[in-house]
Short mmCIF file of C-alpha atoms in Angstrom, two decimals:
data_model
loop_
_atom_site.label_atom_id
_atom_site.label_comp_id
_atom_site.label_asym_id
_atom_site.label_seq_id
_atom_site.Cartn_x
_atom_site.Cartn_y
_atom_site.Cartn_z
CA MET A 526 -1.75 -11.13 -8.03
CA THR A 527 -0.08 -14.04 -6.75
CA ARG A 528 3.48 -13.49 -4.82
CA ALA A 529 5.57 -14.65 -7.69
CA GLU A 530 3.75 -12.54 -10.20
CA LEU A 531 4.50 -9.41 -7.87
CA ILE A 532 8.07 -10.37 -7.69
CA HIS A 533 8.22 -10.96 -11.07
CA GLN A 534 7.13 -7.33 -11.85
CA ILE A 535 9.80 -6.05 -9.39
CA LYS A 536 12.27 -7.42 -11.42
CA GLU A 537 11.18 -6.74 -14.55
CA LYS A 538 10.52 -2.74 -13.35
CA ARG A 539 13.43 -2.65 -11.63
CA SER A 540 11.36 -1.11 -8.70
CA PHE A 541 9.40 -1.69 -5.68
CA LEU A 542 7.56 1.78 -6.03
CA CYS A 543 3.61 2.05 -4.52
CA VAL A 544 2.14 5.08 -5.82
CA GLY A 545 -0.53 6.33 -3.16
CA LEU A 546 -3.52 8.12 -4.77
CA ASP A 547 -5.07 10.05 -1.91
CA THR A 548 -6.59 12.68 -4.03
CA ASP A 549 -7.99 15.68 -2.53
CA LEU A 550 -9.95 17.89 -4.46
CA THR A 551 -8.52 21.02 -2.38
CA LYS A 552 -4.53 20.14 -3.90
CA ILE A 553 -5.05 19.11 -7.36
CA PRO A 554 -4.57 21.52 -10.03
CA GLU A 555 -7.20 23.91 -10.47
CA HIS A 556 -7.83 23.57 -14.29
CA LEU A 557 -9.09 20.14 -13.64
CA LEU A 558 -12.10 21.12 -11.49
CA ASP A 559 -14.24 21.76 -14.34
CA ASP A 560 -13.91 17.93 -15.36
CA GLU A 561 -17.05 15.89 -15.08
CA ASP A 562 -15.08 13.74 -12.68
CA PRO A 563 -11.95 15.95 -11.66
CA ILE A 564 -10.63 13.00 -9.17
CA TYR A 565 -10.67 10.47 -12.09
CA SER A 566 -9.14 13.05 -14.53
CA PHE A 567 -6.24 13.55 -11.96
CA ASN A 568 -5.82 9.98 -11.36
CA LYS A 569 -5.64 8.82 -14.92
CA ALA A 570 -3.26 11.26 -15.65
CA ILE A 571 -1.01 10.14 -12.72
CA ILE A 572 -1.58 6.42 -13.47
CA ASP A 573 -0.57 7.23 -17.17
CA ALA A 574 2.47 9.01 -16.00
CA THR A 575 3.91 6.55 -13.91
CA ALA A 576 2.55 3.06 -14.46
CA ASP A 577 6.08 1.97 -16.15
CA LEU A 578 7.89 3.19 -13.00
CA CYS A 579 5.87 1.31 -10.17
CA VAL A 580 4.70 -1.77 -9.20
CA ALA A 581 1.73 -0.99 -7.01
CA TYR A 582 -1.27 1.68 -6.60
CA LYS A 583 -2.99 2.74 -3.26
CA PRO A 584 -5.84 4.53 -3.27
CA ASN A 585 -7.01 5.53 0.41
CA ILE A 586 -10.66 4.94 0.39
CA ALA A 587 -11.38 7.83 2.58
CA PHE A 588 -10.56 10.31 0.02
CA TYR A 589 -13.40 8.64 -2.11
CA GLU A 590 -16.18 7.73 0.38
CA CYS A 591 -16.07 11.33 1.56
CA TYR A 592 -17.96 12.20 -1.52
CA GLY A 593 -20.57 9.99 -1.54
CA LEU A 594 -21.47 7.76 -4.82
CA LYS A 595 -19.58 10.22 -6.86
CA GLY A 596 -16.62 9.36 -4.75
CA TRP A 597 -17.13 5.77 -4.90
CA GLN A 598 -17.75 5.89 -8.65
CA SER A 599 -14.52 7.87 -9.12
CA LEU A 600 -12.95 4.84 -7.36
CA GLN A 601 -14.50 2.37 -9.49
CA LYS A 602 -13.06 3.99 -12.68
CA THR A 603 -9.83 4.51 -10.78
CA TRP A 604 -9.44 0.95 -10.33
CA ALA A 605 -10.65 -0.26 -13.50
CA ALA A 606 -7.77 2.02 -14.97
CA LEU A 607 -4.93 0.63 -12.82
CA PRO A 608 -2.68 -1.25 -15.22
CA LYS A 609 -3.03 -5.15 -14.99
CA ASP A 610 0.67 -5.80 -14.11
CA CYS A 611 0.51 -3.39 -10.99
CA PHE A 612 -0.46 -4.82 -7.52
CA SER A 613 -3.77 -2.41 -6.55
CA ILE A 614 -4.33 -1.89 -2.87
CA ALA A 615 -7.53 -0.68 -1.27
CA ASP A 616 -6.19 1.18 1.75
CA ALA A 617 -9.25 0.79 3.72
CA LYS A 618 -8.02 -0.30 7.21
CA ARG A 619 -11.00 -2.28 7.61
CA GLY A 620 -11.31 -3.96 11.36
CA ASP A 621 -14.89 -5.34 11.71
CA ILE A 622 -15.74 -9.24 12.44
CA GLY A 623 -17.63 -12.20 11.04
CA ASN A 624 -20.22 -11.64 8.33
CA THR A 625 -19.34 -7.47 8.04
CA SER A 626 -15.56 -8.50 7.52
CA GLY A 627 -17.02 -10.98 4.86
CA ARG A 628 -19.26 -8.27 3.24
CA TYR A 629 -15.96 -5.67 3.26
CA ALA A 630 -13.87 -8.55 1.37
CA MET A 631 -16.76 -8.65 -1.08
CA ALA A 632 -16.96 -4.52 -1.60
CA PHE A 633 -13.35 -4.26 -2.65
CA PHE A 634 -12.45 -8.17 -3.92
CA ASP A 635 -15.78 -9.16 -5.87
CA GLU A 636 -16.02 -7.19 -9.06
CA SER A 637 -19.20 -8.75 -9.89
CA ASN A 638 -20.84 -7.26 -6.69
CA SER A 639 -19.35 -4.23 -6.40
CA GLY A 640 -17.38 -3.02 -9.44
CA LEU A 641 -14.10 -3.59 -7.60
CA GLY A 642 -11.68 -6.30 -7.61
CA PHE A 643 -8.34 -5.05 -5.98
CA ASP A 644 -5.66 -7.21 -5.08
CA SER A 645 -5.27 -6.32 -1.55
CA ILE A 646 -6.86 -4.54 1.47
CA THR A 647 -5.37 -2.92 4.45
CA ILE A 648 -6.97 -4.19 7.94
CA ALA A 649 -6.69 -2.97 11.24
CA PRO A 650 -6.42 -6.23 13.58
CA TYR A 651 -7.33 -5.09 16.85
CA MET A 652 -10.53 -7.43 16.86
CA GLY A 653 -8.50 -10.57 16.24
CA LYS A 654 -8.89 -13.65 13.86
CA ASP A 655 -12.01 -13.04 12.75
CA SER A 656 -11.67 -9.68 11.45
CA VAL A 657 -8.85 -10.63 9.21
CA THR A 658 -9.62 -14.40 8.07
CA PRO A 659 -12.78 -13.40 5.77
CA PHE A 660 -10.39 -11.40 3.58
CA LEU A 661 -8.22 -14.58 3.23
CA ASP A 662 -10.90 -16.52 1.77
CA PHE A 663 -10.36 -15.12 -1.65
CA LYS A 664 -8.16 -16.78 -4.04
CA ASP A 665 -5.06 -14.64 -4.84
CA LYS A 666 -6.17 -11.92 -2.65
CA TRP A 667 -4.12 -10.45 0.34
CA ALA A 668 -4.60 -8.88 3.49
CA ILE A 669 -1.99 -6.04 4.69
CA VAL A 670 -2.19 -5.64 8.54
CA LEU A 671 -1.30 -2.88 10.12
CA ALA A 672 1.83 -3.62 12.16
CA LEU A 673 4.16 -0.79 13.36
CA THR A 674 3.10 2.74 11.94
CA SER A 675 4.70 5.92 12.01
CA ASN A 676 2.18 8.13 13.08
CA GLU A 677 2.26 9.91 16.47
CA GLY A 678 -0.26 7.96 18.16
CA SER A 679 0.89 4.54 17.43
CA LEU A 680 3.16 5.14 20.68
CA ASP A 681 -0.08 4.55 22.56
CA PHE A 682 -0.53 1.17 22.03
CA GLN A 683 2.06 -0.45 19.56
CA ASN A 684 5.03 -0.46 21.49
CA PHE A 685 3.41 -1.78 24.99
CA GLU A 686 5.51 -4.91 26.16
CA ASN A 687 3.79 -8.15 27.67
CA LYS A 688 5.42 -10.00 30.66
CA GLU A 689 8.09 -11.56 27.90
CA GLY A 690 9.13 -8.50 26.77
CA LEU A 691 7.60 -8.55 23.58
CA GLN A 692 5.96 -5.47 22.22
CA LEU A 693 2.63 -5.35 20.95
CA PHE A 694 3.41 -5.06 17.18
CA GLU A 695 5.53 -8.25 17.67
CA GLN A 696 2.80 -9.90 19.43
CA VAL A 697 0.46 -8.88 16.40
CA ILE A 698 2.87 -10.05 13.60
CA ASP A 699 3.29 -13.52 15.60
CA LYS A 700 -0.31 -14.17 16.06
CA VAL A 701 -1.73 -12.87 12.53
CA SER A 702 0.97 -15.32 10.56
CA THR A 703 -0.81 -18.13 11.94
CA TRP A 704 -3.82 -17.43 10.29
CA GLY A 705 -2.42 -16.91 6.68
CA ASN A 706 1.10 -17.42 4.65
CA ILE A 707 3.58 -15.21 2.74
CA ASP A 708 1.11 -15.62 0.00
CA ASN A 709 -1.33 -13.98 0.83
CA LEU A 710 -0.40 -11.58 4.15
CA MET A 711 1.59 -8.79 4.17
CA TYR A 712 2.05 -5.94 7.09
CA VAL A 713 2.20 -2.26 7.06
CA VAL A 714 5.48 -0.79 8.73
CA GLY A 715 6.10 2.98 8.73
CA ALA A 716 9.44 3.87 7.03
CA THR A 717 10.35 6.50 9.77
CA ARG A 718 10.89 3.40 12.18
CA GLY A 719 14.46 2.86 10.72
CA GLU A 720 15.66 0.14 12.85
CA GLY A 721 12.60 -1.03 13.73
CA PHE A 722 12.72 -3.21 10.96
CA ILE A 723 15.06 -5.60 12.44
CA LYS A 724 12.66 -6.46 14.82
CA ILE A 725 10.08 -6.74 12.31
CA ARG A 726 12.29 -9.31 10.39
CA GLN A 727 12.67 -11.38 13.32
CA HIS A 728 9.21 -12.06 13.39
CA ALA A 729 8.26 -11.82 9.47
CA PRO A 730 11.30 -12.77 7.65
CA GLU A 731 9.73 -13.68 4.59
CA HIS A 732 6.65 -11.54 4.22
CA PHE A 733 6.21 -8.42 2.48
CA LEU A 734 6.19 -5.10 3.89
CA LEU A 735 4.06 -1.95 2.80
CA VAL A 736 6.06 0.72 4.13
CA PRO A 737 4.23 4.43 3.74
CA GLY A 738 6.34 7.51 4.96
CA VAL A 739 9.46 7.75 2.35
CA GLY A 740 9.87 11.23 1.04
CA ALA A 741 7.49 14.06 2.08
CA GLN A 742 6.85 12.06 5.86
CA GLY A 743 10.84 12.01 6.13
CA GLY A 744 11.49 8.41 5.71
CA SER A 745 14.65 7.21 4.39
CA LEU A 746 14.81 4.80 1.42
CA GLU A 747 18.29 3.74 1.98
CA ASP A 748 17.45 2.76 5.77
CA VAL A 749 14.21 0.72 4.97
CA CYS A 750 16.19 -1.41 2.45
CA LYS A 751 19.19 -1.89 4.95
CA TYR A 752 17.18 -3.38 7.60
CA GLY A 753 13.84 -4.51 5.90
CA MET A 754 14.99 -5.89 2.36
CA ASN A 755 14.69 -9.75 1.89
CA LYS A 756 16.09 -11.77 -0.67
CA ASP A 757 12.61 -11.29 -2.80
CA CYS A 758 12.86 -7.72 -2.05
CA GLY A 759 9.81 -8.02 0.36
CA LEU A 760 9.19 -4.49 0.11
CA LEU A 761 6.61 -2.08 -1.38
CA VAL A 762 7.41 1.22 -0.71
CA ASN A 763 4.70 3.87 -0.83
CA SER A 764 4.98 7.62 -1.81
CA THR A 765 2.04 9.57 -2.38
CA ARG A 766 2.24 13.49 -1.60
CA GLY A 767 6.01 13.63 -3.11
CA ILE A 768 4.74 12.23 -6.25
CA ILE A 769 1.22 13.02 -6.95
CA TYR A 770 1.17 16.62 -5.91
CA ALA A 771 4.84 17.49 -6.95
CA SER A 772 3.07 20.37 -9.29
CA LYS A 773 -0.52 22.03 -8.97
CA GLY A 774 -0.06 23.28 -12.69
CA ARG A 775 -0.88 21.84 -15.70
CA ASP A 776 2.50 19.99 -15.86
CA PHE A 777 1.40 18.22 -12.72
CA ALA A 778 1.81 14.69 -14.29
CA GLU A 779 4.94 15.40 -16.26
CA ARG A 780 6.10 16.17 -12.64
CA ALA A 781 4.85 13.24 -10.82
CA ARG A 782 6.72 11.20 -13.31
CA GLU A 783 9.94 13.16 -12.34
CA GLU A 784 9.52 12.26 -9.00
CA ALA A 785 8.60 8.55 -9.56
CA LEU A 786 11.48 8.21 -11.79
CA LYS A 787 13.99 9.70 -9.05
CA LEU A 788 12.65 7.01 -6.63
CA GLN A 789 12.81 3.98 -9.04
CA LYS A 790 16.37 4.84 -9.94
CA GLU A 791 17.01 4.71 -6.12
CA MET A 792 15.24 1.61 -5.74
CA GLU A 793 17.25 0.12 -8.91
CA ILE A 794 20.60 0.70 -6.92
CA GLU A 795 19.21 -1.11 -3.92
CA LEU A 796 17.80 -4.02 -5.74
CA LEU A 797 21.72 -4.29 -7.52
CA LYS A 798 23.15 -3.94 -4.19
CA ALA A 799 20.81 -6.82 -3.00
CA GLY A 800 21.57 -9.02 -5.91
CA ILE A 801 17.92 -9.16 -6.45
CA ILE A 802 18.64 -8.06 -10.27
CA SER A 803 21.69 -7.49 -12.32
#
């Protein structure tokens, strides 16, 4: 999916919602556990219930890899079920170099080899340029690079300052932005960082940001938009637990839709306020 196509979907659906598919067999409704592929059954119901309310889906790859071959097959089927007008994110946080990075890119981008053709993948940039650029060699694919995350351990490294007073996450954005452009690079920025978006936008004014942490993790959508939205919206705000685990009963898909609709309506208000839609 190109940048222009993504922006079109945001305006068309009046939403910048990303639904996380971190599907945990211990948390899905019990009646699905007797299905041949309960992960896929759950995901398909969530997708069908929310597709018109969101512009992206983000399976967390660890929740599939942990089940070996069966999990990978569930992931392939889930990817195939994603609507073609939705941006797909392989939340894999890969971060190796050279030929290994190239193979990871093939695994998630090259459908003819792996059965997967995601639009994007999340990447840890710690090993530098050669851990990111192999993903940028694929046409109309995106690298979503970790910048400022919201987990407790992020404070261990991401806020370290150099002698010029730039924090590590600022240095990461400045450097990574020279490897690609606004058409193939995004950054992960945790919603619970609030005013941290001011600094992010100083270094990446036009890039899209993938923003986890809204909802169950305590992030404020209003603050994210106040400090992080740009003229094209520039945001994909992810919600996982608050949507997909809204119910453990047979009404789980309906409840997921209700929660997604609440967020979509809030997003519509923010898009109207910003003059992105009318």
